[in-house]
Coordinates of C-alpha atoms (C1' of nucleotides) in Angstrom, one line a residue:
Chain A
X1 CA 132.1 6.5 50.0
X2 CA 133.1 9.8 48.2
X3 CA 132.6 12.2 51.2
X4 CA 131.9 12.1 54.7
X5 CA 130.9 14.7 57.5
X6 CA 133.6 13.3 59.8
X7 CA 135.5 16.4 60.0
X8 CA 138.9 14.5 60.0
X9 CA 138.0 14.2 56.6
X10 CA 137.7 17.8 55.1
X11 CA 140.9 18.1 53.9
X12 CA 140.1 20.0 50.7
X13 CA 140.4 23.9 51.0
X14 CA 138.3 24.8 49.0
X15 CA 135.2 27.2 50.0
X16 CA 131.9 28.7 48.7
X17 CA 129.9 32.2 49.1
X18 CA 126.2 31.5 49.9
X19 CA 125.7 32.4 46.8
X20 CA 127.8 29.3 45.2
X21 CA 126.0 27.0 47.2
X22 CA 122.4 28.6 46.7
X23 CA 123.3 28.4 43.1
X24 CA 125.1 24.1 43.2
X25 CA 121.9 23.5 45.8
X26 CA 119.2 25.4 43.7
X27 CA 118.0 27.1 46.8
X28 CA 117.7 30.6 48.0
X29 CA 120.5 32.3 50.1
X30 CA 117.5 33.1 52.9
X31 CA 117.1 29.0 53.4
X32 CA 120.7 28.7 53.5
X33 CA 120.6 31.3 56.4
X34 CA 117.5 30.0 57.8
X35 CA 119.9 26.4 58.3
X36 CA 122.2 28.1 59.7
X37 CA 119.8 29.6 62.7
X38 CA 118.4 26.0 63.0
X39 CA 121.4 24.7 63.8
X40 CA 122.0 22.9 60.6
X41 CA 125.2 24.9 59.4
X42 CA 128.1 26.8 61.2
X43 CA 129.6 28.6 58.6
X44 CA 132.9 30.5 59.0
X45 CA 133.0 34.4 59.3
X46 CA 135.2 36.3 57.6
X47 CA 134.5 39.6 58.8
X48 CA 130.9 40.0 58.4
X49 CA 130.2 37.5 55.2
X50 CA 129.7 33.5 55.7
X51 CA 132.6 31.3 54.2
X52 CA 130.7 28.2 54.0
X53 CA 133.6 24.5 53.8
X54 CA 133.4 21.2 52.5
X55 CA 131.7 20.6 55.7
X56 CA 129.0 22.4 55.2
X57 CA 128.2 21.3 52.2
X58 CA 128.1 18.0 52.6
X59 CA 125.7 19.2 55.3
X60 CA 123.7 21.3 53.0
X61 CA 123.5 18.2 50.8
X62 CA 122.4 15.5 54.0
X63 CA 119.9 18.4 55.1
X64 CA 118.3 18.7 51.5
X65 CA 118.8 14.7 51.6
X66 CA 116.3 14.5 54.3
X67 CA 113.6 17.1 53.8
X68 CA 113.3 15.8 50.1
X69 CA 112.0 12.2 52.7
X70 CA 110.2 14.7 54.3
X71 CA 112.2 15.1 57.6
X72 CA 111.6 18.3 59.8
X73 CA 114.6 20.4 60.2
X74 CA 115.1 19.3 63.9
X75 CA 115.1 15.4 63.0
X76 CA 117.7 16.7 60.4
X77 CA 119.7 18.4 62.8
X78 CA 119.6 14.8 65.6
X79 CA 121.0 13.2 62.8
X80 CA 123.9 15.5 61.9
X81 CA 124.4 15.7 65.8
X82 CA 124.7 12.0 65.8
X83 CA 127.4 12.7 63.2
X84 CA 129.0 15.1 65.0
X85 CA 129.2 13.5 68.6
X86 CA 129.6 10.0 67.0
X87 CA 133.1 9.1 68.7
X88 CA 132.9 10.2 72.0
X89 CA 131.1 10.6 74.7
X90 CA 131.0 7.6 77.6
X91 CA 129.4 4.2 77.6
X92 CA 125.7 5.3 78.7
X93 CA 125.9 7.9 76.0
X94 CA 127.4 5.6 73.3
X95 CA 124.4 2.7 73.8
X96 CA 121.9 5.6 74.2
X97 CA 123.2 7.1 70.5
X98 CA 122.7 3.4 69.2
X99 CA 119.4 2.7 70.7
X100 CA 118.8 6.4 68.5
X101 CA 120.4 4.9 64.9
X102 CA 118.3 1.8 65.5
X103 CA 115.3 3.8 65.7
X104 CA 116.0 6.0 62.8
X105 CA 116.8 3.0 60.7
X106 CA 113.5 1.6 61.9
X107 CA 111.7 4.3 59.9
X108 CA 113.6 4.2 57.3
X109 CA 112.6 0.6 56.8
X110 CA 108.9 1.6 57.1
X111 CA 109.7 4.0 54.3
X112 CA 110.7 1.7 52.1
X113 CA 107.6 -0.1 52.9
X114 CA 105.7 2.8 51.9
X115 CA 107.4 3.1 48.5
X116 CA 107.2 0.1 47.4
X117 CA 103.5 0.0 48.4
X118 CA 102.8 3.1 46.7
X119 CA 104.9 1.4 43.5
X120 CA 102.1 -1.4 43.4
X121 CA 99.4 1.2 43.6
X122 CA 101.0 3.0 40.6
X123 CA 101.1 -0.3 38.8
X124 CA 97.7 -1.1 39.3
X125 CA 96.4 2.6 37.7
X126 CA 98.9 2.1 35.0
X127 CA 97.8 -1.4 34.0
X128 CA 94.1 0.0 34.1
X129 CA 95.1 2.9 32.1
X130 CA 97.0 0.8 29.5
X131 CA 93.8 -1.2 28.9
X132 CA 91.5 1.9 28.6
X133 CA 94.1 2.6 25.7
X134 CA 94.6 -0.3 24.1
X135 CA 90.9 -0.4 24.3
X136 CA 90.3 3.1 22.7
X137 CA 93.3 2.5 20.3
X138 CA 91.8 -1.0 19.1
X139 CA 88.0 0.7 18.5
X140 CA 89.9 3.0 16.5
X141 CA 91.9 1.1 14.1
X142 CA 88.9 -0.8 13.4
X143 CA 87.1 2.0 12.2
X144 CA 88.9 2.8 10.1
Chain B
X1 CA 96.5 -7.0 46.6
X2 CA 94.0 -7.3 49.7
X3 CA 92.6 -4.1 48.7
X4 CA 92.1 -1.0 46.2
X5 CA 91.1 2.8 46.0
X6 CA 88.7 0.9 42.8
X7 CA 85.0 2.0 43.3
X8 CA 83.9 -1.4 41.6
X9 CA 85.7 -2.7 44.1
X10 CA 84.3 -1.6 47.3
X11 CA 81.4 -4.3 48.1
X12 CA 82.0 -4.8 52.1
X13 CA 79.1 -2.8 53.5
X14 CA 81.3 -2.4 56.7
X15 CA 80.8 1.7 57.5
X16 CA 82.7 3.6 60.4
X17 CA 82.3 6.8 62.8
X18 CA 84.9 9.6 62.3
X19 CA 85.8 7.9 65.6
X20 CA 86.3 5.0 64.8
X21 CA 88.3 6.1 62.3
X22 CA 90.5 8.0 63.8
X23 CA 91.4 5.4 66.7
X24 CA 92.3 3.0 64.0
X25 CA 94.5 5.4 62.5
X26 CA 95.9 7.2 65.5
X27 CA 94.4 10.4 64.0
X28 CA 92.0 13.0 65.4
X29 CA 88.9 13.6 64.3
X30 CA 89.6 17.3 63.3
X31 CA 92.2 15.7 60.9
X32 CA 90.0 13.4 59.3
X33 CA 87.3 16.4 58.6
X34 CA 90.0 18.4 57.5
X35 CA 91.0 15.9 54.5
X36 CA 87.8 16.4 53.5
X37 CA 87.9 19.6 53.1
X38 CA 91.1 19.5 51.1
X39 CA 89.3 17.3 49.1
X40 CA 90.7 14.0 50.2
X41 CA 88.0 12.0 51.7
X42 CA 84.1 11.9 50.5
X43 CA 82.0 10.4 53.3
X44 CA 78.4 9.7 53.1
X45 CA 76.0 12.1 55.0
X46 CA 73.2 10.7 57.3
X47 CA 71.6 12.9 58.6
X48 CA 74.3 15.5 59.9
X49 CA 76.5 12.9 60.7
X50 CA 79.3 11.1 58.5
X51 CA 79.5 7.7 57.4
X52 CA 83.0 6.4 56.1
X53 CA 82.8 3.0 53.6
X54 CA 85.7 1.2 52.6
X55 CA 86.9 3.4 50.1
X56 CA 87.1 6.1 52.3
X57 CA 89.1 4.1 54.7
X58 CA 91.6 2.6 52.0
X59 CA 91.6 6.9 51.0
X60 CA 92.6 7.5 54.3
X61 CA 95.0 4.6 54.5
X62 CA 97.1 6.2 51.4
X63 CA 97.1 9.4 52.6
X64 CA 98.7 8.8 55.5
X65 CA 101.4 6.4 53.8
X66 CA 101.7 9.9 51.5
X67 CA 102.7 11.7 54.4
X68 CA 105.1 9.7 56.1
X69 CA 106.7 10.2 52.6
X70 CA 106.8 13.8 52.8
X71 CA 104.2 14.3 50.0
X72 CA 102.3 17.4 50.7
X73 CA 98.2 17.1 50.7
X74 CA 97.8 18.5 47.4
X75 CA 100.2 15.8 45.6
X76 CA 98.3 13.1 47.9
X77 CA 95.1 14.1 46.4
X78 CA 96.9 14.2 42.8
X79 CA 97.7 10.5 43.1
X80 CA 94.1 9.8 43.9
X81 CA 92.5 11.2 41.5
X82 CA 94.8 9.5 39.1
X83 CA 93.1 6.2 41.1
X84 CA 89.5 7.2 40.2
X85 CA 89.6 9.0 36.9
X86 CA 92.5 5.8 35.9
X87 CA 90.0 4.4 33.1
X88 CA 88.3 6.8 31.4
X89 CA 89.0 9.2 29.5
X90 CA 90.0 10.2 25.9
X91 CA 93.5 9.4 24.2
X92 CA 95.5 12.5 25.2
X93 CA 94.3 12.4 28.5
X94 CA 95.2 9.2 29.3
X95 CA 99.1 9.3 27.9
X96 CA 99.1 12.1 29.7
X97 CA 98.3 10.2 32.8
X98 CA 100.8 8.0 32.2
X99 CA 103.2 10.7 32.0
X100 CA 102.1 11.9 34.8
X101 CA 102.6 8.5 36.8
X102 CA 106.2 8.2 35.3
X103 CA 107.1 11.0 36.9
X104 CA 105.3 9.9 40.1
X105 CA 107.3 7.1 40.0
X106 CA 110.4 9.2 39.3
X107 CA 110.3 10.6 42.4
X108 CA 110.3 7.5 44.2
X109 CA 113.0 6.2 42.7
X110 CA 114.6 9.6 43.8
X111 CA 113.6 9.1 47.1
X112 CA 114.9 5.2 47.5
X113 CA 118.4 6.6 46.3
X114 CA 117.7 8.8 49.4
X115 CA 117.4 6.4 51.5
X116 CA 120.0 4.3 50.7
X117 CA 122.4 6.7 50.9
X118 CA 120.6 7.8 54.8
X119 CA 121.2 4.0 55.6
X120 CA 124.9 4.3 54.5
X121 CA 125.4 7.3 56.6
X122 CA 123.6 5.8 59.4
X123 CA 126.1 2.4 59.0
X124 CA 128.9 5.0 59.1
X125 CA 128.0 6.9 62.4
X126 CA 127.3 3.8 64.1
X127 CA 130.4 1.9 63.0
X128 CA 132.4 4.9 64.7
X129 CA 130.0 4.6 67.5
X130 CA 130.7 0.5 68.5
X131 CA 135.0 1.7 67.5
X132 CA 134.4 3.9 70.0
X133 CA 132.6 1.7 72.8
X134 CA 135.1 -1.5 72.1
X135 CA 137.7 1.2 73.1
X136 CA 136.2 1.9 76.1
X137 CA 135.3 -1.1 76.9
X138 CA 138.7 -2.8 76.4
X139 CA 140.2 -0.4 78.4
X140 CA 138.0 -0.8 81.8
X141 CA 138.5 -5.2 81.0
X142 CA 141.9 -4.4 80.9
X143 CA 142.1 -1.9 84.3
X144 CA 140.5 -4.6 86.3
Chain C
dG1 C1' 63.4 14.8 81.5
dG2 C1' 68.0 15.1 82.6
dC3 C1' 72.7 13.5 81.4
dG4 C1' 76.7 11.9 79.1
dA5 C1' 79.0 10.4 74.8
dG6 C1' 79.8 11.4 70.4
dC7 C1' 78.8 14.0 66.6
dT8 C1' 78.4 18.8 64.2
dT9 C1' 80.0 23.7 62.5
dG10 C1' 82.6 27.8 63.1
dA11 C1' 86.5 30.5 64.3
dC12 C1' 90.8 31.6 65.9
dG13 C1' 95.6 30.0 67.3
dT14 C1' 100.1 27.6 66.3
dT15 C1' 104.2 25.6 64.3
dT16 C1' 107.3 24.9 60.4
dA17 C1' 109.8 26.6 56.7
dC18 C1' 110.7 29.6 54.4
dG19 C1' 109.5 34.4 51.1
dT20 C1' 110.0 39.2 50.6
dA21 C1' 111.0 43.9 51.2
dA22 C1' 113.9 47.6 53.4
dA23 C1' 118.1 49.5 54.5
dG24 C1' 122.9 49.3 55.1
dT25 C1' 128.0 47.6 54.0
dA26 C1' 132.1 46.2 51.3
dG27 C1' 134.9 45.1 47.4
dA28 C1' 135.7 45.5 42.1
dC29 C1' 135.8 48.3 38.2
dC30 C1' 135.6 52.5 35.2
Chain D
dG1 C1' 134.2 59.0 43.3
dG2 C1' 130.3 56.8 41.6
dT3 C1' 128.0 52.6 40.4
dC4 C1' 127.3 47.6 40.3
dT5 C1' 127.2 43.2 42.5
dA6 C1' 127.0 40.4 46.2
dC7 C1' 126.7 40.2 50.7
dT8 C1' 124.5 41.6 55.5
dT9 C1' 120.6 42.2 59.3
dT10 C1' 115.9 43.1 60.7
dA11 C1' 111.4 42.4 60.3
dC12 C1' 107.0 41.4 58.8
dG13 C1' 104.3 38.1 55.7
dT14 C1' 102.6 33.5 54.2
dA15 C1' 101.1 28.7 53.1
dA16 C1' 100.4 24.1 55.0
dA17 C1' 98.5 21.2 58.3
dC18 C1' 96.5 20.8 61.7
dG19 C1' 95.2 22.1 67.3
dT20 C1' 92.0 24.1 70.3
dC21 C1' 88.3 26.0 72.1
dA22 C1' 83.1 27.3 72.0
dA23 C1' 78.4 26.3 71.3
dG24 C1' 74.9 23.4 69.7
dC25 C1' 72.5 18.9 68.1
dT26 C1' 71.0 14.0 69.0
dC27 C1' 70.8 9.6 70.5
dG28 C1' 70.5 6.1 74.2
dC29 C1' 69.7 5.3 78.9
dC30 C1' 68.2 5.7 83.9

DNA sequence: GGCGAGCTTGACGTTTACGTAAAGTAGACC
DNA sequence: GGTCTACTTTACGTAAACGTCAAGCTCGCC
């Protein structure tokens, strides 16, 4: 794995303007705020403008991750919680955050599912709209 | 395949309520009338009342797979009218289609990627999280 | 014939995820 | 010192996807 959210890990200095990110992300700088009043982001402030870290980007990118598999903004922001409070916490709250991963991984299977159902579904129009085609394509050569 | 959105297809002359419906699909009614209205669903009319067939079932079937995906209403009814307009046609309109469904398919190769990466993150968190319990739980063994 | 269950059509309300416009600030450059 | 660019807050607007009444029809049953 390239990156991580573990925040041990962000040991690169470099940072961003909103703008940077809106630009890298291909959103606006107004969703970018909007994160941040979710929850999703905690930017740094350097007097009154955000200096946004390798943290939050690989945030930005996990958030953008999930709404593209159509997760709300709060189920985004349990999962970057679960990232967050990972390590600690005591043994109730450790089996409990578990019991939570199983569950998300439960609908990620069911996603997959879905794909792959949808998949055979685009197959089947395809292969009916390859013979309508071939069909059309054969009537004409022969006229001809 | 047990089943298809295929209008040749549909010869059980099973019929449901919007009730009935709805149970089945853990839905409420309003929800069902309002895919109609988004163009979505196309019951039968007796009388005042609606009468869902098969197809209207398998509709409702694939839009909900749609929306566990994240695909908005509009793209859901995109993909099936691709399903009943599949095999006719003239030539540019059909390689359009099948531009169309390349791109479909695209995205859900996009969205796969997405998942896999989710279910890495989600391996992460949780290999922290059972670190995290051994530790605790080797301590209180080792206090006793 | 009254009554409940299930259906119908409006119409307005609500949540989510931003868009957009207004007005102000702060640094870079000429 | 003026202007440009990029940032800021505040606030109202909006599209999507329904929820939530309200009021009325209609069928079966006692």
């Amino acid at each position: 794995m390239s990156e991580t959210l573990s925040p041990t890990a962000s040991r690169e200095r470099r940072t961003y303007s909103i703008g940077e990110l809106a630009r890298r992300f291909e959103v606006t700088p107004r969703t970018i705020r909007f994160y941040e009043q979710e929850g999703l982001l905690e930017p740094e402030r350097r007097g009154q403008t955000r200096v946004y870290h390798e943290k939050d980007r690989v945030r930005l990118a996990l958030t953008l991750r999930g709404k593209r598999l159509g997760f709300s903004l709060a189920e985004i922001r349990e999962v970057i919680q679960l990232y967050d409070h990972a390590p600690d916490g005591d043994e109730r709250q450790l089996r409990r955050m578990l019991d939570i991963l199983a569950e998300k991984r439960r609908g990620l299977e069911r996603q997959l599912e879905d794909i792959h159902a949808l998949q055979n579904e685009l197959d089947d129009v395809e292969d009916r709209c390859r013979d309508s085609l071939d069909a059309l394509l054969a009537r004409h050569s022969r006229d001809t």
